[in-house]
mmCIF file of C-alpha atoms in Angstrom:
data_model
loop_
_atom_site.group_PDB
_atom_site.id
_atom_site.type_symbol
_atom_site.label_atom_id
_atom_site.label_comp_id
_atom_site.label_asym_id
_atom_site.label_seq_id
_atom_site.Cartn_x
_atom_site.Cartn_y
_atom_site.Cartn_z
ATOM 1 C CA MET A 1 0.397 0.079 0.345
ATOM 2 C CA GLY A 2 2.979 2.799 0.920
ATOM 3 C CA ALA A 3 4.342 1.488 -2.040
ATOM 4 C CA SER A 4 2.004 2.289 -4.295
ATOM 5 C CA VAL A 5 0.859 6.029 -2.291
ATOM 6 C CA PHE A 6 3.881 6.863 -2.472
ATOM 7 C CA ARG A 7 4.587 5.719 -6.766
ATOM 8 C CA ALA A 8 1.838 7.868 -7.290
ATOM 9 C CA ILE A 9 2.424 11.208 -5.410
ATOM 10 C CA ARG A 10 6.455 11.040 -7.044
ATOM 11 C CA ASN A 11 4.673 10.296 -10.993
ATOM 12 C CA PHE A 12 2.918 13.064 -9.992
ATOM 13 C CA ASN A 13 2.982 16.209 -12.307
ATOM 14 C CA LEU A 14 5.927 13.708 -14.203
ATOM 15 C CA GLU A 15 5.572 14.738 -17.872
ATOM 16 C CA ASN A 16 5.220 18.699 -16.575
ATOM 17 C CA ARG A 17 8.535 18.123 -14.117
ATOM 18 C CA ALA A 18 10.472 17.006 -17.105
ATOM 19 C CA GLU A 19 9.063 19.354 -19.997
ATOM 20 C CA ARG A 20 10.097 22.460 -17.889
ATOM 21 C CA GLU A 21 13.417 19.961 -17.678
ATOM 22 C CA ILE A 22 14.558 19.838 -21.045
ATOM 23 C CA SER A 23 13.688 23.154 -21.900
ATOM 24 C CA LYS A 24 16.083 25.237 -19.461
ATOM 25 C CA ARG A 25 19.125 26.811 -20.980
ATOM 26 C CA LYS A 26 22.003 24.593 -20.920
ATOM 27 C CA PRO A 27 25.186 25.395 -19.396
ATOM 28 C CA SER A 28 27.399 27.296 -21.487
ATOM 29 C CA MET A 29 31.033 27.180 -21.719
ATOM 30 C CA ALA A 30 33.397 28.489 -19.625
ATOM 31 C CA PRO A 31 34.891 31.707 -21.400
ATOM 32 C CA LYS A 32 38.719 31.348 -22.697
ATOM 33 C CA HIS A 33 40.973 34.304 -21.246
ATOM 34 C CA PRO A 34 41.685 36.278 -23.567
ATOM 35 C CA SER A 35 44.917 35.745 -25.000
ATOM 36 C CA THR A 36 44.234 32.409 -25.576
ATOM 37 C CA LYS A 37 40.847 32.566 -27.315
ATOM 38 C CA LYS A 38 43.690 35.050 -29.346
ATOM 39 C CA LEU A 39 45.996 32.008 -30.217
ATOM 40 C CA LEU A 40 43.422 29.722 -30.575
ATOM 41 C CA LEU A 41 41.884 32.520 -33.624
ATOM 42 C CA GLU A 42 45.000 32.433 -35.996
ATOM 43 C CA HIS A 43 44.930 28.482 -35.255
ATOM 44 C CA VAL A 44 41.185 28.075 -36.607
ATOM 45 C CA ASN A 45 42.284 31.192 -39.329
ATOM 46 C CA HIS A 46 46.067 29.021 -40.964
ATOM 47 C CA HIS A 47 44.346 25.650 -40.970
ATOM 48 C CA PRO A 48 40.265 26.251 -41.696
ATOM 49 C CA GLU A 49 40.038 22.666 -41.966
ATOM 50 C CA ILE A 50 40.299 21.672 -38.649
ATOM 51 C CA GLU A 51 37.454 23.437 -37.877
ATOM 52 C CA GLY A 52 35.527 20.924 -39.896
ATOM 53 C CA GLU A 53 37.300 17.999 -38.492
ATOM 54 C CA VAL A 54 36.025 18.497 -34.730
ATOM 55 C CA THR A 55 32.685 19.411 -36.363
ATOM 56 C CA LYS A 56 32.411 16.130 -38.232
ATOM 57 C CA LYS A 57 31.037 12.499 -37.361
ATOM 58 C CA ASP A 58 33.625 9.321 -38.174
ATOM 59 C CA ASN A 59 31.489 6.411 -39.152
ATOM 60 C CA LYS A 60 34.981 4.073 -39.547
ATOM 61 C CA LEU A 61 35.688 5.019 -35.528
ATOM 62 C CA LEU A 62 33.115 4.873 -34.329
ATOM 63 C CA SER A 63 32.252 0.646 -35.898
ATOM 64 C CA LEU A 64 34.875 -0.270 -34.806
ATOM 65 C CA LEU A 65 34.242 1.243 -31.228
ATOM 66 C CA LYS A 66 30.978 -0.222 -31.828
ATOM 67 C CA ASP A 67 32.438 -3.891 -31.738
ATOM 68 C CA VAL A 68 35.000 -2.901 -28.378
ATOM 69 C CA TYR A 69 34.561 -5.901 -25.911
ATOM 70 C CA VAL A 70 36.556 -5.219 -22.527
ATOM 71 C CA ASP A 71 36.561 -8.108 -20.523
ATOM 72 C CA SER A 72 38.803 -7.632 -17.108
ATOM 73 C CA ARG A 73 40.156 -10.131 -14.908
ATOM 74 C CA ASP A 74 42.619 -11.143 -12.193
ATOM 75 C CA PRO A 75 45.197 -12.545 -13.629
ATOM 76 C CA VAL A 76 46.143 -15.637 -11.893
ATOM 77 C CA PRO A 77 49.690 -15.763 -9.645
ATOM 78 C CA SER A 78 52.083 -18.278 -10.754
ATOM 79 C CA LEU A 79 52.880 -19.395 -7.598
ATOM 80 C CA LYS A 80 49.997 -19.647 -4.947
ATOM 81 C CA VAL A 81 50.490 -18.055 -1.608
ATOM 82 C CA LYS A 82 49.020 -18.837 0.852
ATOM 83 C CA VAL A 83 47.984 -16.530 4.107
ATOM 84 C CA GLN A 84 47.397 -17.452 7.455
ATOM 85 C CA PRO A 85 45.919 -14.734 9.344
ATOM 86 C CA LYS A 86 47.278 -13.397 11.966
ATOM 87 C CA PRO A 87 47.469 -14.693 15.668
ATOM 88 C CA LEU A 88 45.624 -12.474 18.959
ATOM 89 C CA PRO A 89 47.341 -12.384 21.157
ATOM 90 C CA GLU A 90 46.950 -14.109 24.226
ATOM 91 C CA GLU A 91 45.907 -10.625 26.468
ATOM 92 C CA LEU A 92 44.023 -7.875 24.995
ATOM 93 C CA ARG A 93 44.782 -5.777 28.082
ATOM 94 C CA MET A 94 47.104 -3.106 27.122
ATOM 95 C CA PRO A 95 50.537 -4.416 30.437
ATOM 96 C CA LYS A 96 50.266 -3.741 33.433
ATOM 97 C CA ASP A 97 53.462 -0.736 33.040
ATOM 98 C CA HIS A 98 52.467 0.562 29.467
ATOM 99 C CA HIS A 99 52.628 3.734 30.927
ATOM 100 C CA LEU A 100 56.788 4.021 31.899
ATOM 101 C CA GLU A 101 57.419 2.965 28.303
ATOM 102 C CA MET A 102 55.962 6.530 27.204
ATOM 103 C CA ASN A 103 58.094 9.233 26.493
ATOM 104 C CA VAL A 104 56.140 11.481 27.211
ATOM 105 C CA THR A 105 58.617 15.408 28.524
ATOM 106 C CA SER A 106 56.202 17.953 28.633
ATOM 107 C CA ILE A 107 52.972 18.178 29.372
ATOM 108 C CA PRO A 108 52.049 22.061 28.716
ATOM 109 C CA LYS A 109 49.745 23.533 31.686
ATOM 110 C CA GLY A 110 46.517 22.959 31.436
ATOM 111 C CA LYS A 111 46.430 19.509 30.171
ATOM 112 C CA ILE A 112 46.888 16.480 31.481
ATOM 113 C CA SER A 113 48.438 12.950 30.835
ATOM 114 C CA ILE A 114 45.799 9.329 30.925
ATOM 115 C CA ILE A 115 48.326 9.132 33.573
ATOM 116 C CA GLU A 116 46.777 12.054 35.526
ATOM 117 C CA ALA A 117 44.489 12.095 34.717
ATOM 118 C CA LEU A 118 43.488 8.575 36.767
ATOM 119 C CA THR A 119 45.719 8.993 39.605
ATOM 120 C CA LEU A 120 44.235 12.539 40.416
ATOM 121 C CA LEU A 121 40.814 10.177 39.515
ATOM 122 C CA ASN A 122 41.669 7.498 42.392
ATOM 123 C CA ASN A 123 43.141 10.387 44.721
ATOM 124 C CA HIS A 124 39.466 12.425 44.247
ATOM 125 C CA LYS A 125 38.311 8.217 44.428
ATOM 126 C CA LEU A 126 40.621 7.509 47.185
ATOM 127 C CA TYR A 127 39.990 10.687 49.936
ATOM 128 C CA PRO A 128 37.710 13.629 48.443
ATOM 129 C CA GLU A 129 37.861 15.365 51.215
ATOM 130 C CA MET A 130 41.248 16.319 50.984
ATOM 131 C CA TRP A 131 41.476 16.116 47.062
ATOM 132 C CA THR A 132 38.979 17.767 45.778
ATOM 133 C CA ALA A 133 37.716 20.388 43.217
ATOM 134 C CA GLU A 134 39.529 23.501 43.619
ATOM 135 C CA LYS A 135 42.698 21.701 44.786
ATOM 136 C CA ILE A 136 43.071 18.889 41.836
ATOM 137 C CA ALA A 137 42.196 22.225 39.651
ATOM 138 C CA GLN A 138 45.219 24.234 41.955
ATOM 139 C CA GLU A 139 47.672 21.046 41.247
ATOM 140 C CA TYR A 140 47.172 20.634 37.734
ATOM 141 C CA TYR A 141 46.406 24.245 36.254
ATOM 142 C CA LEU A 142 43.165 23.487 34.810
ATOM 143 C CA GLU A 143 39.850 25.652 34.500
ATOM 144 C CA LEU A 144 37.611 24.724 37.875
ATOM 145 C CA ASN A 145 34.388 24.165 34.903
ATOM 146 C CA ASP A 146 37.262 21.609 33.787
ATOM 147 C CA VAL A 147 37.766 19.515 36.830
ATOM 148 C CA ASN A 148 34.325 19.410 37.600
ATOM 149 C CA SER A 149 33.454 17.540 34.996
ATOM 150 C CA LEU A 150 35.894 14.957 34.858
ATOM 151 C CA LEU A 151 35.128 14.211 38.053
ATOM 152 C CA LYS A 152 31.246 13.558 37.333
ATOM 153 C CA TYR A 153 31.611 12.561 33.924
ATOM 154 C CA PHE A 154 35.037 10.708 33.372
ATOM 155 C CA VAL A 155 34.524 6.984 35.122
ATOM 156 C CA THR A 156 37.078 4.466 35.725
ATOM 157 C CA PHE A 157 37.627 0.857 36.326
ATOM 158 C CA GLU A 158 37.098 0.276 40.599
ATOM 159 C CA VAL A 159 40.470 0.675 41.801
ATOM 160 C CA PHE A 160 39.652 -0.263 45.708
ATOM 161 C CA SER A 161 41.100 0.825 49.145
ATOM 162 C CA PRO A 162 43.175 -1.526 50.968
ATOM 163 C CA GLU A 163 40.001 -1.325 53.768
ATOM 164 C CA ASP A 164 37.925 -2.507 50.797
ATOM 165 C CA LYS A 165 39.521 -5.254 50.405
ATOM 166 C CA LYS A 166 39.628 -6.383 52.542
ATOM 167 C CA ALA A 167 36.516 -6.333 53.726
ATOM 168 C CA LEU A 168 35.776 -8.146 50.097
ATOM 169 C CA GLN A 169 37.750 -11.129 50.324
ATOM 170 C CA PRO A 170 36.728 -14.085 51.634
ATOM 171 C CA LYS A 171 37.073 -15.317 55.629
#
């Protein structure tokens, strides 16, 4: 039902719209630079037969073009190559001390590295009364509203304090 309604809307007034498109003025060729125009006129004046050659259709070439058929296939390699899939690593997580290998030497003021972000988030989670948003902003030279957004929206994996770990261990 929906397709027939859509088809009726699509074909409404189709002939008039097609006639309007056909009767539109076709785009003209871009204007030539004056120096080029002068050179072209000179060349056509010296060789008037060129203009006829350009506009004339060559039936022999058209018939040859109709006979052209292109069939393309990939070449078969002479040697069979076995493509072995790359084995997946045993553990997809990053190594524990991966941040030690990074050589970050200078971080501009107002920016923090991932390690610093994780450290300040962990400090805030463990000691929220000591590591307030104001102290973090002052310590790391950050904007206070950025720190508030970071503390509100950036969630890390659960980090437990030593007391929490003892409470979670089975007795």
